[in-house]
Amino acid sequence: MPYYAQINDSGAVVGVTQSADAINAEHMIPIESLDSALLGCSWVDGQWVAPAPVPEVRHITVGAFFDRFGAAKWGILADTTATVQAVIKDASVRKYIDLDNPELSGGIALLVAAGHDVDATSIINAPVQAHELP
Amino acid sequence: MAQTVIDPATLAAVAGVKADIAAISKGIKSVQRGVSTGGTSSSEAVVTISSVNTAKSMVTLLSAGPSSVYQLRLISSTSLGIFGYYESSGKPVSWEVVEWY
């Protein structure tokens, strides 16, 4: 029985099929087995190309963001200076914190400049935990 | 000697049943299987298959992920359609088309 990979208009595999008879169609590429690992691959110049990895979305809740400050969290939240309050408000009005937002390090730097002992690198780069997800 | 008369409609019905039994006894003509990325609730994924008699064929969902809600149908003799709902939207689904004689 013949096997085929079905490709879409972009050339990406949207299905693999073990058919009863031959299928003569441009979007049906003959393959050797019912290999579902081909799903998402692209047929380029007669070769299969794996899909580009999907970039990880690193969003955490606002609460989880403040928790990342550890013991310094309370001092920051209680800080009434204008700059620190601006950072807190900017974070608080958001639905989530995007750890890959390029402005985030600048905001944390303002907290450090205000005298708060926080490690911007670990706050931004620590892996996202399940309980931190929005 | 008494003669039993059977009306034509009954004879035709018996003939039809006889033909159905004969067809069933021939069994399965073809089986096609595949794994395809399903559609969404508003966009049907169309899968190409080799030609079958839709009046004598059936499409079956073989496997899918948890909390799956799919709708499969034979669109034509050479294609089947897959809708995926809720968490099933756009996820791979395993299917089978069986055709009888």
Short mmCIF file of C-alpha atoms in Angstrom, two decimals:
data_model
loop_
_atom_site.label_atom_id
_atom_site.label_comp_id
_atom_site.label_asym_id
_atom_site.label_seq_id
_atom_site.Cartn_x
_atom_site.Cartn_y
_atom_site.Cartn_z
CA MET A 1 0.00 0.00 0.00
CA PRO A 2 1.43 3.40 -0.91
CA TYR A 3 2.25 6.06 1.65
CA TYR A 4 2.02 9.80 1.15
CA ALA A 5 2.74 13.03 2.97
CA GLN A 6 0.12 15.66 2.25
CA ILE A 7 1.52 19.19 2.05
CA ASN A 8 -0.34 22.49 2.20
CA ASP A 9 0.14 25.59 0.03
CA SER A 10 3.20 26.54 2.07
CA GLY A 11 4.80 23.15 1.52
CA ALA A 12 4.35 22.02 5.14
CA VAL A 13 3.14 18.50 5.91
CA VAL A 14 -0.39 18.51 7.29
CA GLY A 15 -0.92 14.75 7.16
CA VAL A 16 0.50 11.35 6.35
CA THR A 17 -1.63 8.72 4.67
CA GLN A 18 -1.53 5.02 3.90
CA SER A 19 -3.79 4.84 0.88
CA ALA A 20 -5.40 1.93 -0.89
CA ASP A 21 -4.18 2.97 -4.31
CA ALA A 22 -1.79 5.43 -5.88
CA ILE A 23 -2.71 9.10 -5.54
CA ASN A 24 -1.46 11.32 -8.31
CA ALA A 25 -1.54 14.86 -6.98
CA GLU A 26 1.11 17.53 -6.56
CA HIS A 27 0.33 17.97 -2.87
CA MET A 28 0.76 14.24 -2.13
CA ILE A 29 4.45 13.36 -1.76
CA PRO A 30 5.28 9.61 -1.80
CA ILE A 31 7.03 8.48 1.41
CA GLU A 32 8.27 5.10 2.63
CA SER A 33 6.09 4.64 5.72
CA LEU A 34 3.30 6.16 7.76
CA ASP A 35 5.74 8.50 9.47
CA SER A 36 3.78 10.99 11.57
CA ALA A 37 7.06 12.66 12.58
CA LEU A 38 6.90 14.40 9.21
CA LEU A 39 3.96 16.52 10.40
CA GLY A 40 5.03 20.15 10.25
CA CYS A 41 8.11 19.45 8.13
CA SER A 42 8.47 21.18 4.79
CA TRP A 43 9.21 19.69 1.39
CA VAL A 44 11.97 21.91 0.00
CA ASP A 45 13.95 21.07 -3.13
CA GLY A 46 13.19 17.39 -2.78
CA GLN A 47 14.14 17.16 0.89
CA TRP A 48 12.30 17.25 4.22
CA VAL A 49 13.17 20.21 6.39
CA ALA A 50 12.19 20.19 10.07
CA PRO A 51 10.08 23.13 11.26
CA ALA A 52 11.81 25.99 13.01
CA PRO A 53 11.51 25.67 16.79
CA VAL A 54 8.75 27.77 18.25
CA PRO A 55 10.25 30.41 20.54
CA GLU A 56 9.32 29.92 24.17
CA VAL A 57 6.84 32.47 25.46
CA ARG A 58 8.03 33.56 28.91
CA HIS A 59 5.07 35.28 30.50
CA ILE A 60 4.46 35.22 34.24
CA THR A 61 1.79 36.75 36.44
CA VAL A 62 2.43 40.13 38.05
CA GLY A 63 2.35 38.45 41.48
CA ALA A 64 4.95 35.91 40.38
CA PHE A 65 7.10 38.74 39.09
CA PHE A 66 7.13 40.48 42.46
CA ASP A 67 7.77 37.15 44.21
CA ARG A 68 10.99 36.89 42.20
CA PHE A 69 12.34 39.79 44.22
CA GLY A 70 12.41 37.52 47.29
CA ALA A 71 12.89 39.27 50.63
CA ALA A 72 13.37 42.59 48.84
CA LYS A 73 9.77 42.49 47.61
CA TRP A 74 8.26 44.10 50.72
CA GLY A 75 10.74 46.94 50.78
CA ILE A 76 10.10 47.68 47.13
CA LEU A 77 6.32 47.64 47.50
CA ALA A 78 6.57 49.92 50.53
CA ASP A 79 8.96 52.34 48.81
CA THR A 80 7.17 55.64 48.23
CA THR A 81 9.78 57.27 46.03
CA ALA A 82 8.41 58.38 42.70
CA THR A 83 10.68 56.23 40.55
CA VAL A 84 9.97 53.01 42.45
CA GLN A 85 6.24 53.76 42.52
CA ALA A 86 6.34 54.27 38.76
CA VAL A 87 7.93 50.85 38.28
CA ILE A 88 5.40 49.19 40.60
CA LYS A 89 2.45 50.84 38.85
CA ASP A 90 3.80 50.03 35.42
CA ALA A 91 4.04 46.36 36.38
CA SER A 92 0.74 46.28 38.28
CA VAL A 93 -1.42 47.53 35.41
CA ARG A 94 -0.29 44.68 33.16
CA LYS A 95 -2.09 41.36 32.74
CA TYR A 96 1.26 39.58 32.82
CA ILE A 97 4.99 40.29 32.78
CA ASP A 98 6.86 39.40 29.60
CA LEU A 99 10.31 38.36 30.80
CA ASP A 100 11.66 38.96 27.29
CA ASN A 101 10.42 42.53 27.16
CA PRO A 102 13.60 44.57 26.53
CA GLU A 103 12.30 47.33 28.82
CA LEU A 104 12.14 45.00 31.81
CA SER A 105 15.83 45.21 32.68
CA GLY A 106 15.58 49.00 32.65
CA GLY A 107 12.73 48.91 35.14
CA ILE A 108 14.63 46.61 37.48
CA ALA A 109 17.70 48.80 37.12
CA LEU A 110 15.64 51.71 38.50
CA LEU A 111 14.87 49.60 41.58
CA VAL A 112 18.56 48.84 42.04
CA ALA A 113 19.39 52.51 41.61
CA ALA A 114 16.87 53.27 44.36
CA GLY A 115 18.87 51.08 46.72
CA HIS A 116 17.05 47.74 46.49
CA ASP A 117 19.26 44.68 46.49
CA VAL A 118 17.83 42.60 43.65
CA ASP A 119 19.52 40.44 41.04
CA ALA A 120 18.13 41.49 37.67
CA THR A 121 19.76 38.60 35.83
CA SER A 122 18.19 35.88 37.97
CA ILE A 123 14.81 37.64 38.02
CA ILE A 124 14.69 37.82 34.24
CA ASN A 125 16.42 34.56 33.31
CA ALA A 126 15.10 32.07 35.89
CA PRO A 127 13.01 29.37 34.20
CA VAL A 128 9.27 29.93 34.29
CA GLN A 129 7.57 27.63 36.79
CA ALA A 130 4.09 26.22 36.33
CA HIS A 131 2.70 28.22 39.26
CA GLU A 132 3.98 31.46 37.69
CA LEU A 133 2.01 31.12 34.45
CA PRO A 134 -0.76 33.64 33.79
CA MET B 1 -52.70 -28.35 -4.60
CA ALA B 2 -52.81 -24.94 -2.95
CA GLN B 3 -50.51 -22.27 -4.37
CA THR B 4 -48.95 -19.52 -2.25
CA VAL B 5 -48.90 -16.15 -3.95
CA ILE B 6 -46.24 -13.66 -2.89
CA ASP B 7 -46.73 -10.07 -3.89
CA PRO B 8 -44.04 -8.41 -6.06
CA ALA B 9 -43.09 -5.89 -3.37
CA THR B 10 -42.20 -8.65 -0.95
CA LEU B 11 -40.24 -10.48 -3.63
CA ALA B 12 -38.31 -7.29 -4.39
CA ALA B 13 -37.57 -6.75 -0.71
CA VAL B 14 -36.29 -10.30 -0.35
CA ALA B 15 -34.12 -9.84 -3.41
CA GLY B 16 -32.69 -6.68 -1.92
CA VAL B 17 -31.84 -8.37 1.36
CA LYS B 18 -30.24 -11.22 -0.58
CA ALA B 19 -28.09 -8.73 -2.49
CA ASP B 20 -27.08 -6.99 0.75
CA ILE B 21 -26.06 -10.29 2.33
CA ALA B 22 -24.06 -11.18 -0.77
CA ALA B 23 -22.30 -7.82 -0.64
CA ILE B 24 -21.53 -8.13 3.06
CA SER B 25 -20.10 -11.60 2.59
CA LYS B 26 -17.48 -10.16 0.24
CA GLY B 27 -16.09 -8.15 3.13
CA ILE B 28 -13.71 -5.24 3.18
CA LYS B 29 -12.49 -3.87 -0.13
CA SER B 30 -9.91 -1.35 1.12
CA VAL B 31 -8.54 0.32 4.22
CA GLN B 32 -6.79 3.68 4.33
CA ARG B 33 -5.27 5.24 7.41
CA GLY B 34 -3.52 8.42 8.30
CA VAL B 35 -2.50 11.03 10.81
CA SER B 36 -3.49 14.55 9.91
CA THR B 37 -3.50 17.97 11.46
CA GLY B 38 -7.13 18.57 12.22
CA GLY B 39 -9.01 21.72 11.40
CA THR B 40 -10.69 24.16 13.71
CA SER B 41 -14.34 24.74 14.49
CA SER B 42 -14.56 27.16 11.57
CA SER B 43 -11.99 25.72 9.17
CA GLU B 44 -12.26 22.14 7.98
CA ALA B 45 -9.02 20.28 7.29
CA VAL B 46 -9.33 18.38 4.00
CA VAL B 47 -7.42 15.12 3.64
CA THR B 48 -6.80 13.51 0.26
CA ILE B 49 -7.38 9.75 -0.04
CA SER B 50 -7.50 7.33 -2.93
CA SER B 51 -10.94 6.93 -4.45
CA VAL B 52 -13.66 5.08 -2.51
CA ASN B 53 -17.38 4.49 -2.99
CA THR B 54 -18.80 6.84 -0.36
CA ALA B 55 -22.01 4.80 -0.18
CA LYS B 56 -19.99 1.81 0.97
CA SER B 57 -17.35 3.51 3.09
CA MET B 58 -17.02 4.70 6.65
CA VAL B 59 -14.53 7.04 8.31
CA THR B 60 -13.50 6.39 11.89
CA LEU B 61 -11.55 8.35 14.48
CA LEU B 62 -8.74 6.09 15.68
CA SER B 63 -6.99 8.18 18.29
CA ALA B 64 -6.54 11.71 19.51
CA GLY B 65 -5.42 13.57 22.59
CA PRO B 66 -7.30 13.96 25.88
CA SER B 67 -10.48 16.06 25.94
CA SER B 68 -10.71 15.70 22.17
CA VAL B 69 -13.74 16.80 20.20
CA TYR B 70 -13.49 16.06 16.49
CA GLN B 71 -15.94 15.77 13.64
CA LEU B 72 -14.94 13.60 10.69
CA ARG B 73 -16.81 13.11 7.44
CA LEU B 74 -16.32 11.85 3.92
CA ILE B 75 -16.54 14.95 1.75
CA SER B 76 -16.19 13.13 -1.55
CA SER B 77 -14.84 9.90 -2.99
CA THR B 78 -11.30 11.25 -2.64
CA SER B 79 -11.38 13.44 0.44
CA LEU B 80 -12.40 13.47 4.07
CA GLY B 81 -12.87 16.44 6.33
CA ILE B 82 -11.86 17.02 9.92
CA PHE B 83 -13.15 19.72 12.25
CA GLY B 84 -11.46 20.15 15.63
CA TYR B 85 -13.16 21.87 18.54
CA TYR B 86 -11.95 23.44 21.77
CA GLU B 87 -8.59 21.95 22.80
CA SER B 88 -8.62 19.71 19.71
CA SER B 89 -8.40 22.67 17.38
CA GLY B 90 -5.51 22.23 14.96
CA LYS B 91 -4.16 19.14 16.75
CA PRO B 92 -3.14 15.88 15.01
CA VAL B 93 -5.77 13.19 14.71
CA SER B 94 -5.53 9.57 13.56
CA TRP B 95 -8.24 8.33 11.20
CA GLU B 96 -9.25 5.33 9.11
CA VAL B 97 -11.46 4.90 6.05
CA VAL B 98 -12.88 1.42 5.42
CA GLU B 99 -14.60 0.60 2.16
CA TRP B 100 -16.77 -2.48 1.67
CA TYR B 101 -17.65 -4.30 -1.54
#
